[in-house]
Short mmCIF file of C-alpha atoms in Angstrom, two decimals:
data_model
loop_
_atom_site.label_atom_id
_atom_site.label_comp_id
_atom_site.label_asym_id
_atom_site.label_seq_id
_atom_site.Cartn_x
_atom_site.Cartn_y
_atom_site.Cartn_z
CA MET E 899 102.86 9.12 19.30
CA GLN E 900 99.80 7.27 19.08
CA GLY E 901 98.14 7.16 22.68
CA LYS E 902 96.86 3.97 24.38
CA LYS E 903 94.61 3.72 27.69
CA LYS E 904 94.78 0.97 29.73
CA PHE E 905 92.11 0.16 32.25
CA GLN E 906 92.06 -1.45 35.66
CA GLU E 907 89.60 -0.98 38.44
CA LYS E 908 90.27 0.46 41.85
CA LEU E 909 90.02 -1.97 45.03
CA PHE E 910 89.58 1.47 47.05
CA MET E 911 88.85 4.82 46.03
CA GLN E 912 87.67 8.45 47.08
CA PHE E 913 84.19 9.16 45.87
CA GLN E 914 81.51 12.28 46.38
CA LEU E 915 78.57 12.34 44.39
CA SER E 916 78.09 15.72 44.69
CA ASP E 917 81.71 16.76 43.17
CA HIS E 918 80.82 14.99 39.67
CA ILE E 919 77.32 16.53 39.00
CA PRO E 920 77.62 19.90 37.23
CA GLU E 921 76.48 23.09 38.83
CA ASP E 922 73.99 23.80 35.34
CA ASN E 923 72.72 20.15 35.94
CA PHE E 924 69.01 19.41 35.22
CA TYR E 925 68.47 17.28 38.03
CA ARG E 926 70.77 19.40 40.88
CA GLY E 927 68.71 22.32 40.19
CA LEU E 928 65.51 20.40 40.46
CA LYS E 929 66.62 18.95 43.62
CA SER E 930 66.84 22.35 45.40
CA THR E 931 63.85 23.54 43.68
CA LEU E 932 61.40 21.05 44.85
CA ASP E 933 60.14 20.33 48.43
CA PHE E 934 58.65 17.11 48.98
CA SER E 935 58.52 17.03 52.98
CA TYR E 936 54.72 17.16 52.47
CA LEU E 937 54.69 13.78 51.66
CA TYR E 938 55.76 12.69 54.87
CA ARG E 939 52.49 14.29 56.58
CA SER E 940 50.17 13.35 53.83
CA THR E 941 50.92 9.76 53.21
CA GLN E 942 51.18 8.59 56.98
CA LYS E 943 47.65 7.68 56.65
CA TYR E 944 48.32 4.65 54.56
CA TYR E 945 51.01 3.21 56.83
CA GLY E 946 50.88 1.13 60.10
CA LYS E 947 53.09 1.37 63.17
CA GLU E 948 54.76 -1.94 62.89
CA GLY E 949 56.12 -4.40 60.18
CA GLN E 950 58.70 -3.62 57.70
CA LYS E 951 59.61 -0.04 55.94
CA SER E 952 58.44 0.92 52.96
CA ILE E 953 59.94 2.70 49.90
CA ASP E 954 60.45 6.33 51.04
CA PRO E 955 57.34 8.34 49.69
CA VAL E 956 59.80 11.14 48.79
CA VAL E 957 61.79 8.73 46.67
CA PHE E 958 58.82 6.98 45.26
CA MET E 959 57.68 10.67 44.09
CA LYS E 960 60.91 11.44 42.55
CA LEU E 961 61.09 7.85 40.63
CA MET E 962 57.66 8.97 39.31
CA LEU E 963 59.15 12.29 38.19
CA VAL E 964 62.02 10.64 36.63
CA GLY E 965 59.95 8.38 34.76
CA TYR E 966 58.39 11.14 33.02
CA LEU E 967 61.24 13.72 32.44
CA GLU E 968 63.31 10.97 30.80
CA ASN E 969 59.78 9.65 28.73
CA GLN E 970 60.07 6.57 30.01
CA VAL E 971 56.90 5.12 31.83
CA SER E 972 57.89 1.56 32.95
CA ASP E 973 59.02 1.02 36.09
CA ARG E 974 61.35 -1.55 35.39
CA ARG E 975 63.36 0.81 32.90
CA ILE E 976 63.02 3.97 35.63
CA ILE E 977 65.32 2.01 38.09
CA ALA E 978 67.65 0.38 35.42
CA SER E 979 67.93 3.95 33.47
CA SER E 980 68.68 5.69 37.29
CA ARG E 981 71.22 3.18 38.59
CA MET E 982 72.88 4.78 35.12
CA ARG E 983 72.96 8.33 35.98
CA LEU E 984 74.60 10.01 38.31
CA ASP E 985 72.75 12.98 38.09
CA ILE E 986 69.64 10.89 39.00
CA LEU E 987 71.25 9.47 41.83
CA TYR E 988 72.31 12.90 43.21
CA PHE E 989 68.66 13.94 42.93
CA LEU E 990 67.24 10.44 44.37
CA GLY E 991 69.93 11.05 47.48
CA TYR E 992 71.26 7.64 46.65
CA ASP E 993 74.93 6.82 46.93
CA LEU E 994 76.85 4.65 43.97
CA ASP E 995 76.94 1.51 46.12
CA GLU E 996 73.13 1.56 47.64
CA GLU E 997 70.32 -0.70 45.75
CA LEU E 998 67.64 1.18 44.55
CA PRO E 999 63.83 -0.09 45.13
CA TRP E 1000 62.57 -2.86 43.29
CA HIS E 1001 60.28 -2.35 40.37
CA SER E 1002 57.09 -3.72 42.15
CA THR E 1003 57.57 -1.54 44.79
CA LEU E 1004 56.66 1.34 42.45
CA SER E 1005 53.71 -0.14 41.26
CA ARG E 1006 52.45 -0.84 44.40
CA THR E 1007 52.54 1.99 45.80
CA ARG E 1008 51.60 4.21 43.05
CA GLN E 1009 48.06 2.15 43.74
CA LEU E 1010 48.49 2.93 47.60
CA TYR E 1011 48.38 6.38 47.17
CA GLY E 1012 45.49 8.73 46.64
CA GLU E 1013 45.14 11.44 44.02
CA GLY E 1014 46.02 14.19 46.29
CA GLN E 1015 49.49 13.53 46.55
CA PHE E 1016 49.88 14.07 43.08
CA LEU E 1017 47.93 16.56 42.70
CA GLU E 1018 49.55 18.85 45.77
CA LEU E 1019 52.93 18.64 43.48
CA PHE E 1020 51.17 19.68 40.65
CA LYS E 1021 49.83 22.68 42.41
CA GLN E 1022 52.90 23.32 44.36
CA VAL E 1023 54.90 23.38 40.77
CA LEU E 1024 52.40 25.93 39.32
CA LYS E 1025 53.03 28.36 42.04
CA GLN E 1026 56.56 28.53 41.63
CA CYS E 1027 55.89 28.84 37.60
CA ILE E 1028 53.00 31.63 38.78
CA ASP E 1029 56.07 33.52 41.15
CA LYS E 1030 58.46 33.62 38.26
CA GLY E 1031 55.84 35.01 36.18
CA LEU E 1032 55.30 32.26 33.64
CA VAL E 1033 51.57 32.37 34.36
CA CYS E 1034 49.38 35.18 33.37
CA GLY E 1035 46.34 33.80 34.18
CA LYS E 1036 43.80 35.95 32.16
CA ARG E 1037 43.76 33.98 29.36
CA GLN E 1038 43.52 30.28 29.01
CA ALA E 1039 43.14 27.38 25.95
CA VAL E 1040 41.84 24.18 26.25
CA ASP E 1041 42.03 21.11 24.45
CA SER E 1042 41.84 17.41 24.49
CA ALA E 1043 43.59 14.14 23.26
CA PHE E 1044 43.32 10.40 23.32
CA VAL E 1045 45.65 8.31 25.68
CA LYS E 1046 45.96 4.86 24.71
CA ALA E 1047 44.47 2.49 27.37
CA ASN E 1048 46.75 -0.52 28.67
CA ALA E 1049 44.11 -3.05 27.07
CA ALA E 1050 43.42 -4.43 23.65
CA MET E 1051 40.17 -4.80 21.53
CA SER E 1052 40.64 -8.33 21.60
CA GLY E 1053 39.86 -8.42 25.34
CA MET E 1054 36.29 -7.17 25.15
CA VAL E 1055 33.33 -8.97 26.55
CA GLU E 1056 29.76 -8.22 26.31
CA ARG E 1057 28.44 -6.25 29.35
CA GLU E 1058 25.75 -8.85 30.12
CA ILE E 1059 28.41 -11.89 29.68
CA LEU E 1060 30.86 -9.98 32.10
CA ALA E 1061 27.99 -9.36 34.83
CA ASP E 1062 26.72 -12.93 34.46
CA ALA E 1063 30.56 -14.07 35.36
CA GLY E 1064 30.76 -11.89 38.56
CA ILE E 1065 27.51 -13.56 40.16
CA TYR E 1066 28.94 -17.04 38.44
CA THR E 1067 32.23 -15.94 40.58
CA GLU E 1068 30.15 -15.01 44.31
CA GLU E 1069 28.35 -18.58 43.40
CA LEU E 1070 31.54 -20.36 43.34
CA LYS E 1071 32.88 -18.54 46.64
CA SER E 1072 29.76 -19.18 48.39
CA THR E 1073 28.82 -22.82 47.63
CA GLU E 1074 30.96 -25.76 48.60
CA GLU E 1075 30.66 -27.83 45.56
CA GLN E 1076 32.16 -25.85 43.29
CA ASP E 1077 32.90 -28.66 41.26
CA SER E 1078 29.24 -29.04 40.07
CA SER E 1079 28.61 -25.43 39.97
CA ALA E 1080 31.50 -24.73 37.61
CA ALA E 1081 29.93 -27.63 35.34
CA GLY E 1082 26.60 -26.29 35.57
CA SER E 1083 27.63 -22.62 34.58
CA LYS E 1084 30.44 -23.13 31.79
CA ASP E 1085 28.16 -21.17 29.34
CA LYS E 1086 28.95 -18.11 31.66
CA LYS E 1087 32.31 -17.37 31.14
CA PRO E 1088 33.17 -14.05 29.34
CA GLN E 1089 33.92 -14.91 25.69
CA LYS E 1090 36.07 -12.65 23.90
CA ILE E 1091 35.38 -11.20 20.63
CA GLN E 1092 35.58 -13.15 18.02
CA ALA E 1093 35.40 -12.22 14.17
CA GLY E 1094 32.14 -12.61 12.71
CA THR E 1095 30.29 -12.84 16.11
CA VAL E 1096 29.43 -9.22 16.62
CA SER E 1097 29.06 -6.69 13.78
CA LYS E 1098 29.89 -3.51 15.42
CA PRO E 1099 30.83 -3.53 19.67
CA THR E 1100 30.12 -0.40 20.79
CA ASN E 1101 30.68 0.93 24.73
CA LYS E 1102 27.06 0.56 25.40
CA THR E 1103 27.36 -3.42 24.51
CA HIS E 1104 30.65 -4.39 25.49
CA VAL E 1105 33.30 -3.41 28.15
CA SER E 1106 36.83 -4.52 28.73
CA LYS E 1107 37.44 -7.18 30.74
CA SER E 1108 41.02 -5.98 31.80
CA ASP E 1109 40.29 -2.28 32.35
CA PRO E 1110 36.30 -1.55 32.50
CA ASP E 1111 36.82 1.92 32.59
CA ALA E 1112 38.74 2.17 29.09
CA ARG E 1113 36.19 3.36 26.24
CA MET E 1114 36.19 2.81 22.26
CA SER E 1115 36.77 5.53 20.30
CA VAL E 1116 38.51 6.61 17.36
CA LYS E 1117 39.86 9.53 15.53
CA PRO E 1118 38.95 10.14 11.62
CA GLY E 1119 41.34 8.08 9.53
CA LYS E 1120 42.43 6.04 12.61
CA VAL E 1121 41.72 2.39 14.02
CA THR E 1122 39.19 2.11 16.87
CA ARG E 1123 40.80 1.26 20.14
CA LEU E 1124 40.27 1.51 23.78
CA ASN E 1125 41.43 5.09 25.05
CA TYR E 1126 41.02 7.63 28.03
CA VAL E 1127 40.66 10.98 27.02
CA SER E 1128 43.25 13.74 28.49
CA GLN E 1129 41.24 17.62 28.79
CA VAL E 1130 44.02 20.02 29.35
CA SER E 1131 43.98 23.87 30.35
CA VAL E 1132 46.85 26.21 29.42
CA ASP E 1133 47.79 29.33 30.24
CA THR E 1134 48.75 31.55 26.81
CA ALA E 1135 50.94 33.76 28.29
CA SER E 1136 54.34 30.66 28.37
CA HIS E 1137 52.33 27.56 27.69
CA VAL E 1138 52.36 26.29 31.26
CA ILE E 1139 49.68 23.81 32.09
CA THR E 1140 47.22 25.25 34.55
CA HIS E 1141 45.02 21.88 34.55
CA ILE E 1142 44.68 18.27 33.52
CA GLN E 1143 42.47 15.44 33.91
CA ALA E 1144 41.46 11.81 32.87
CA PHE E 1145 37.89 11.47 31.86
CA HIS E 1146 36.27 8.60 29.77
CA ALA E 1147 36.68 8.20 26.27
CA ASP E 1148 33.45 8.21 24.81
CA LYS E 1149 32.78 11.83 26.66
CA GLY E 1150 32.52 14.26 24.87
CA ASP E 1151 34.51 17.77 24.88
CA SER E 1152 31.30 19.66 25.46
CA GLN E 1153 30.17 17.13 28.54
CA CYS E 1154 33.88 18.05 30.26
CA PHE E 1155 34.23 21.45 29.79
CA ARG E 1156 32.34 22.50 32.92
CA GLN E 1157 34.22 20.82 35.04
CA VAL E 1158 37.55 21.71 33.74
CA LEU E 1159 36.75 25.31 33.41
CA GLU E 1160 35.49 25.07 37.58
CA THR E 1161 38.86 22.99 38.38
CA THR E 1162 40.89 25.77 36.51
CA ILE E 1163 39.37 28.19 37.99
CA GLU E 1164 40.02 26.97 41.07
CA ASN E 1165 43.80 26.55 40.82
CA LEU E 1166 44.15 30.14 39.62
CA ALA E 1167 42.28 31.94 42.33
CA GLU E 1168 44.33 29.91 45.01
CA ASN E 1169 47.46 32.00 43.64
CA GLY E 1170 45.37 34.83 42.98
CA LEU E 1171 44.94 35.01 39.37
CA ILE E 1172 41.38 35.07 37.89
CA VAL E 1173 40.48 34.03 34.52
CA SER E 1174 38.64 36.33 31.94
CA GLU E 1175 39.22 34.66 29.01
CA VAL E 1176 39.13 31.26 27.67
CA LEU E 1177 39.93 30.00 24.06
CA ALA E 1178 38.69 26.20 22.63
CA ASP E 1179 37.64 24.88 19.46
CA THR E 1180 34.23 23.46 17.77
CA ALA E 1181 33.74 20.73 20.18
CA TYR E 1182 33.76 22.38 23.76
CA SER E 1183 30.32 24.34 21.79
CA SER E 1184 27.16 24.00 24.29
CA GLY E 1185 24.22 25.49 25.78
CA ASP E 1186 25.84 23.93 29.37
CA GLY E 1187 29.43 25.31 28.50
CA LEU E 1188 28.03 28.88 27.21
CA GLU E 1189 26.04 29.15 30.21
CA ALA E 1190 29.25 28.07 32.62
CA LEU E 1191 30.82 30.88 31.00
CA ALA E 1192 28.51 33.73 31.25
CA ALA E 1193 27.79 32.37 34.88
CA LYS E 1194 31.57 33.25 35.60
CA ASP E 1195 31.73 36.53 33.57
CA ILE E 1196 34.15 35.24 31.59
CA ILE E 1197 34.56 35.86 27.54
CA GLY E 1198 35.12 32.47 25.82
CA TYR E 1199 36.43 32.05 22.15
CA ILE E 1200 34.37 28.70 20.99
CA PRO E 1201 33.16 28.13 17.48
CA ASN E 1202 29.82 27.38 17.14
CA PRO E 1203 28.71 23.95 15.64
CA SER E 1204 28.62 23.34 12.44
CA GLY E 1205 24.76 22.87 12.53
CA TYR E 1206 24.41 26.66 14.12
CA ARG E 1207 22.98 29.01 11.60
CA ALA E 1208 22.68 33.09 12.17
CA GLU E 1209 20.05 33.37 10.18
CA ARG E 1210 17.45 31.11 8.30
CA GLN E 1211 16.57 32.34 4.73
CA GLY E 1212 13.16 32.52 4.52
CA PHE E 1213 12.03 32.42 8.75
CA THR E 1214 11.97 34.89 11.26
CA TYR E 1215 12.70 34.36 14.66
CA GLU E 1216 10.14 35.88 17.21
CA LYS E 1217 12.06 35.68 20.77
CA GLU E 1218 9.43 36.82 22.57
CA HIS E 1219 7.18 33.58 22.11
CA ASP E 1220 10.25 31.52 21.13
CA ARG E 1221 8.94 30.74 17.58
CA TYR E 1222 9.72 30.96 14.02
CA ARG E 1223 7.97 32.46 11.32
CA CYS E 1224 7.84 31.86 7.14
CA ALA E 1225 7.33 34.07 4.75
CA GLN E 1226 3.91 32.77 3.97
CA GLY E 1227 2.81 33.59 7.60
CA ALA E 1228 2.71 29.93 9.28
CA TYR E 1229 4.13 29.62 12.46
CA LEU E 1230 7.25 26.65 13.92
CA THR E 1231 6.22 26.63 17.43
CA LEU E 1232 8.57 24.76 19.92
CA ARG E 1233 7.48 20.71 20.12
CA ARG E 1234 10.12 19.16 22.06
CA ILE E 1235 13.91 18.94 23.29
CA ARG E 1236 16.23 16.51 22.28
CA THR E 1237 20.09 15.55 22.76
CA ASP E 1238 22.80 15.21 20.25
CA ARG E 1239 26.15 14.22 21.26
CA GLY E 1240 25.44 15.87 24.83
CA ARG E 1241 24.17 19.01 23.23
CA PRO E 1242 20.25 19.89 23.75
CA LEU E 1243 18.48 21.13 20.78
CA LYS E 1244 15.15 22.95 20.45
CA ILE E 1245 12.53 21.17 17.93
CA TYR E 1246 10.35 23.44 15.85
CA ARG E 1247 7.68 22.14 13.69
CA SER E 1248 4.94 23.42 11.56
CA SER E 1249 1.40 22.24 11.31
CA VAL E 1250 0.40 19.88 8.57
CA LYS E 1251 -2.58 22.06 8.50
CA ASP E 1252 -0.88 25.18 7.84
CA CYS E 1253 1.47 23.90 5.30
CA LYS E 1254 -1.12 22.04 3.39
CA GLN E 1255 -2.08 24.91 1.17
CA CYS E 1256 1.76 26.54 0.84
CA PRO E 1257 2.45 26.90 -2.33
CA LEU E 1258 6.34 26.33 -1.46
CA ALA E 1259 5.23 23.23 0.75
CA LYS E 1260 6.92 20.64 -1.97
CA SER E 1261 10.40 22.79 -1.75
CA CYS E 1262 9.88 23.11 2.05
CA THR E 1263 8.31 20.39 3.92
CA ASP E 1264 9.50 17.02 4.38
CA PRO E 1265 7.48 13.78 2.96
CA ASN E 1266 5.10 13.90 6.07
CA GLY E 1267 3.89 17.60 4.86
CA ILE E 1268 5.97 19.11 7.95
CA LYS E 1269 8.53 21.96 8.21
CA SER E 1270 11.13 21.51 11.28
CA ILE E 1271 14.06 23.63 12.64
CA GLU E 1272 16.78 22.84 15.07
CA ASP E 1273 18.09 25.13 17.25
CA SER E 1274 20.33 25.02 20.06
CA ILE E 1275 18.59 25.22 23.75
CA SER E 1276 20.87 28.58 23.81
CA LYS E 1277 20.78 30.47 20.77
CA ALA E 1278 20.86 33.95 22.47
CA LEU E 1279 24.43 33.06 23.57
CA ASN E 1280 25.27 31.25 20.54
CA ASP E 1281 24.47 34.39 18.25
CA GLN E 1282 26.83 36.13 20.05
CA MET E 1283 29.52 33.87 20.57
CA HIS E 1284 28.97 33.74 16.03
CA GLN E 1285 29.12 37.79 16.42
CA ARG E 1286 32.17 37.63 18.74
CA MET E 1287 34.21 34.52 16.34
CA GLN E 1288 33.77 36.81 13.42
CA SER E 1289 35.47 39.91 14.63
CA ARG E 1290 39.08 40.62 13.91
CA ARG E 1291 39.80 39.59 17.71
CA GLY E 1292 38.06 36.69 17.45
CA ARG E 1293 40.10 35.08 14.70
CA ARG E 1294 43.27 35.72 16.24
CA MET E 1295 42.22 33.97 19.43
CA ALA E 1296 41.10 31.14 17.05
CA ARG E 1297 44.70 31.32 16.01
CA LEU E 1298 46.13 31.67 19.43
CA ARG E 1299 44.43 28.56 20.66
CA SER E 1300 45.78 26.30 18.24
CA SER E 1301 49.44 27.78 18.44
CA THR E 1302 49.02 27.31 22.23
CA VAL E 1303 47.69 24.48 23.18
CA GLU E 1304 47.96 21.96 20.38
CA PRO E 1305 51.72 22.24 20.80
CA VAL E 1306 51.78 21.25 24.42
CA LEU E 1307 49.50 18.33 23.69
CA GLY E 1308 52.05 17.23 21.21
CA THR E 1309 54.69 17.63 23.92
CA LEU E 1310 52.76 15.70 26.50
CA ILE E 1311 52.44 12.61 24.27
CA ASN E 1312 55.76 12.45 22.51
CA PHE E 1313 57.70 13.61 25.22
CA THR E 1314 56.64 13.18 28.69
CA GLY E 1315 55.24 9.48 28.39
CA MET E 1316 51.41 10.43 27.77
CA LYS E 1317 51.18 8.21 24.40
CA GLN E 1318 49.69 5.40 26.49
CA VAL E 1319 48.74 4.57 30.47
CA TYR E 1320 50.43 1.40 31.66
CA THR E 1321 48.18 1.55 34.27
CA LYS E 1322 44.27 -0.02 34.59
CA GLY E 1323 41.31 2.45 35.62
CA ILE E 1324 40.75 6.19 35.56
CA GLN E 1325 42.11 7.17 38.80
CA LEU E 1326 45.60 5.60 37.71
CA ALA E 1327 45.37 6.77 34.33
CA ASN E 1328 44.52 10.53 35.85
CA LYS E 1329 47.80 10.36 38.26
CA ALA E 1330 49.75 9.19 35.15
CA MET E 1331 48.61 12.57 33.44
CA ILE E 1332 49.02 14.37 36.36
CA MET E 1333 52.99 13.53 36.54
CA ALA E 1334 53.02 14.36 32.55
CA ALA E 1335 52.12 17.80 33.14
CA ILE E 1336 54.10 18.41 36.19
CA ALA E 1337 57.03 17.34 34.05
CA TYR E 1338 56.13 19.64 31.55
CA ASN E 1339 55.58 22.57 33.83
CA LEU E 1340 59.01 21.59 35.39
CA LYS E 1341 60.77 21.75 32.26
CA LYS E 1342 59.25 25.91 31.78
CA LEU E 1343 60.31 26.52 35.40
CA MET E 1344 63.67 25.10 35.16
CA LYS E 1345 64.37 27.22 31.98
CA ALA E 1346 62.85 30.44 33.77
CA VAL E 1347 65.22 29.67 36.84
CA THR E 1348 68.35 29.07 35.01
CA ARG E 1349 67.91 31.58 32.08
CA LYS E 1350 69.63 34.84 32.93
CA VAL E 1351 67.37 37.81 32.53
CA LEU E 1352 68.35 41.00 31.45
CA LYS E 1353 66.63 43.83 33.65
CA ILE E 1354 66.09 47.42 32.18
CA ASN E 1355 64.91 50.18 33.83
CA TYR E 1356 63.05 52.42 31.21
CA GLY E 1357 62.89 55.40 33.19
CA GLN E 1358 66.47 55.61 34.14
CA LEU E 1359 67.73 54.73 30.46
CA LYS E 1360 70.37 58.06 29.70
CA LEU E 1361 72.75 56.63 27.32
CA PRO E 1362 72.35 55.57 23.99
CA ILE E 1363 70.61 51.85 23.51
CA ASN E 1364 72.36 49.47 21.61
CA GLY E 1365 70.74 47.10 19.01
CA PHE E 1366 70.32 44.30 21.80
CA SER E 1367 68.67 46.29 24.07
CA CYS E 1368 66.32 47.74 21.19
CA ILE E 1369 65.29 43.86 20.51
CA TYR E 1370 64.87 43.08 24.03
CA ILE E 1371 62.62 45.67 25.18
CA LEU E 1372 60.29 45.93 21.51
CA ILE E 1373 59.96 41.99 22.43
CA HIS E 1374 59.32 42.26 25.96
CA SER E 1375 56.65 44.83 25.17
CA LEU E 1376 54.79 42.97 22.38
CA ILE E 1377 54.52 39.97 24.66
CA SER E 1378 53.48 41.80 27.87
CA THR E 1379 50.98 43.44 26.20
CA TYR E 1380 49.57 40.81 23.60
CA HIS E 1381 49.35 38.08 26.80
CA CYS E 1382 48.16 40.45 29.96
CA ASN E 1383 46.20 43.66 28.13
CA ASN E 1384 43.05 44.23 26.78
CA ASN E 1385 44.72 47.75 24.75
CA ASN E 1386 45.64 47.39 21.72
CA ILE E 1387 48.93 45.59 20.99
CA PHE E 1388 50.11 48.69 19.37
CA THR E 1389 50.37 50.81 22.83
CA ASN E 1390 53.88 49.39 23.90
CA SER E 1391 55.30 49.86 20.74
CA LYS E 1392 54.28 53.62 20.73
CA ARG E 1393 55.67 54.10 24.20
CA LEU E 1394 59.01 52.04 22.62
CA ASN E 1395 59.38 54.75 19.82
CA ASN E 1396 59.23 57.71 21.97
CA LEU E 1397 61.77 56.32 24.15
CA LEU E 1398 64.30 55.70 21.23
CA THR E 1399 63.48 59.09 19.62
#
């Protein structure tokens, strides 16, 4: 017999929200995992003692977190979707008949709070990941990605015009004759970039009127647009983010490296973990970065730039005199130091007199009759890094870096709302990136909390081991050795073979 459902709304019904949220629900588990009580203390300074009550700081932070967990960074969409989800309402502490805060309240509160409130939540989640054994701390992989700014190229103006516009605005405020002042300063109003007026606008000549912190940048094969750059440090053990920060997009990775390194070390040191290895790509190679690693006694695996040469054919480097000697006996001495994309380079040159009578001058010197060589200011560290990256372990670390941090950046951009920031200014962009990293780490943490971990005491195994236990022991031993030991990766495998036999 065919059934037919009839629906008629009830005027009264008994309903308790918690009864309808499954025990294994993500937000139910999250509600008991995170402690937001610190927000009442840390945000007290932003409020007065009189006036209308604001949004609850805990509710605000939870709504921000929901947005990035659900990959919805629009304040309107966060409120709209939260109304329709029982588990989110339970997480927020709202009942069915309670009205959620207005979406504009989220925007105003985000601007009101400092970065400290967001960083404290990030460190709390990181600590819980460490307590669950998800972070080894020994090896960190660093990389970056462009994040689209909330500004358009068409809204850029020349920096001088924008400065004149600011002066003009101040003049309007200080004079009583606003009409006459405005009539005499019409040519000072900022003008948008129009086709044909400027051939190639750059960050030095132009700035976004709506978001002055945004910078023009481009990837190979992509169009130029206004971006921020997100620098991320990831622990290689379980791919947990240990640091994230927003920088101006016109800053090179090598210029950001020292600050990223120091902050990552601080975040882990607060939990008793010590960084001993850092993995990065060629863009992070610089004398300053290599010196920072050496000063902190950290082993780096960073390929040298393309301009690096381990040996110069026909030339011998004399370290004690810091000069090169060619096959004909002429010397190339240090003449000056120049900067190329944030990297200091030493310029060695020969004299015209030495090369004038040389039989190899035509094939060796420039049109001015001078031979020049460029070298990094930290040649000794670059030579050491070259030998390290040519080793078997160095090649393995390069593969580990790409398989660790690049998938994390892809997840942040595509699934945790970091494809574009919808705020203005680098401080708000940094808050958005921190929240995206918190959402990512929380997903890792909740999987570890809900996962049933099989605990096996190797010393008490007396019965024959079944196939499942063998696989578990093998995987566990290999992972722990690979991520947290300096010994050979097969050390625990030999121990396993002895155990099984």
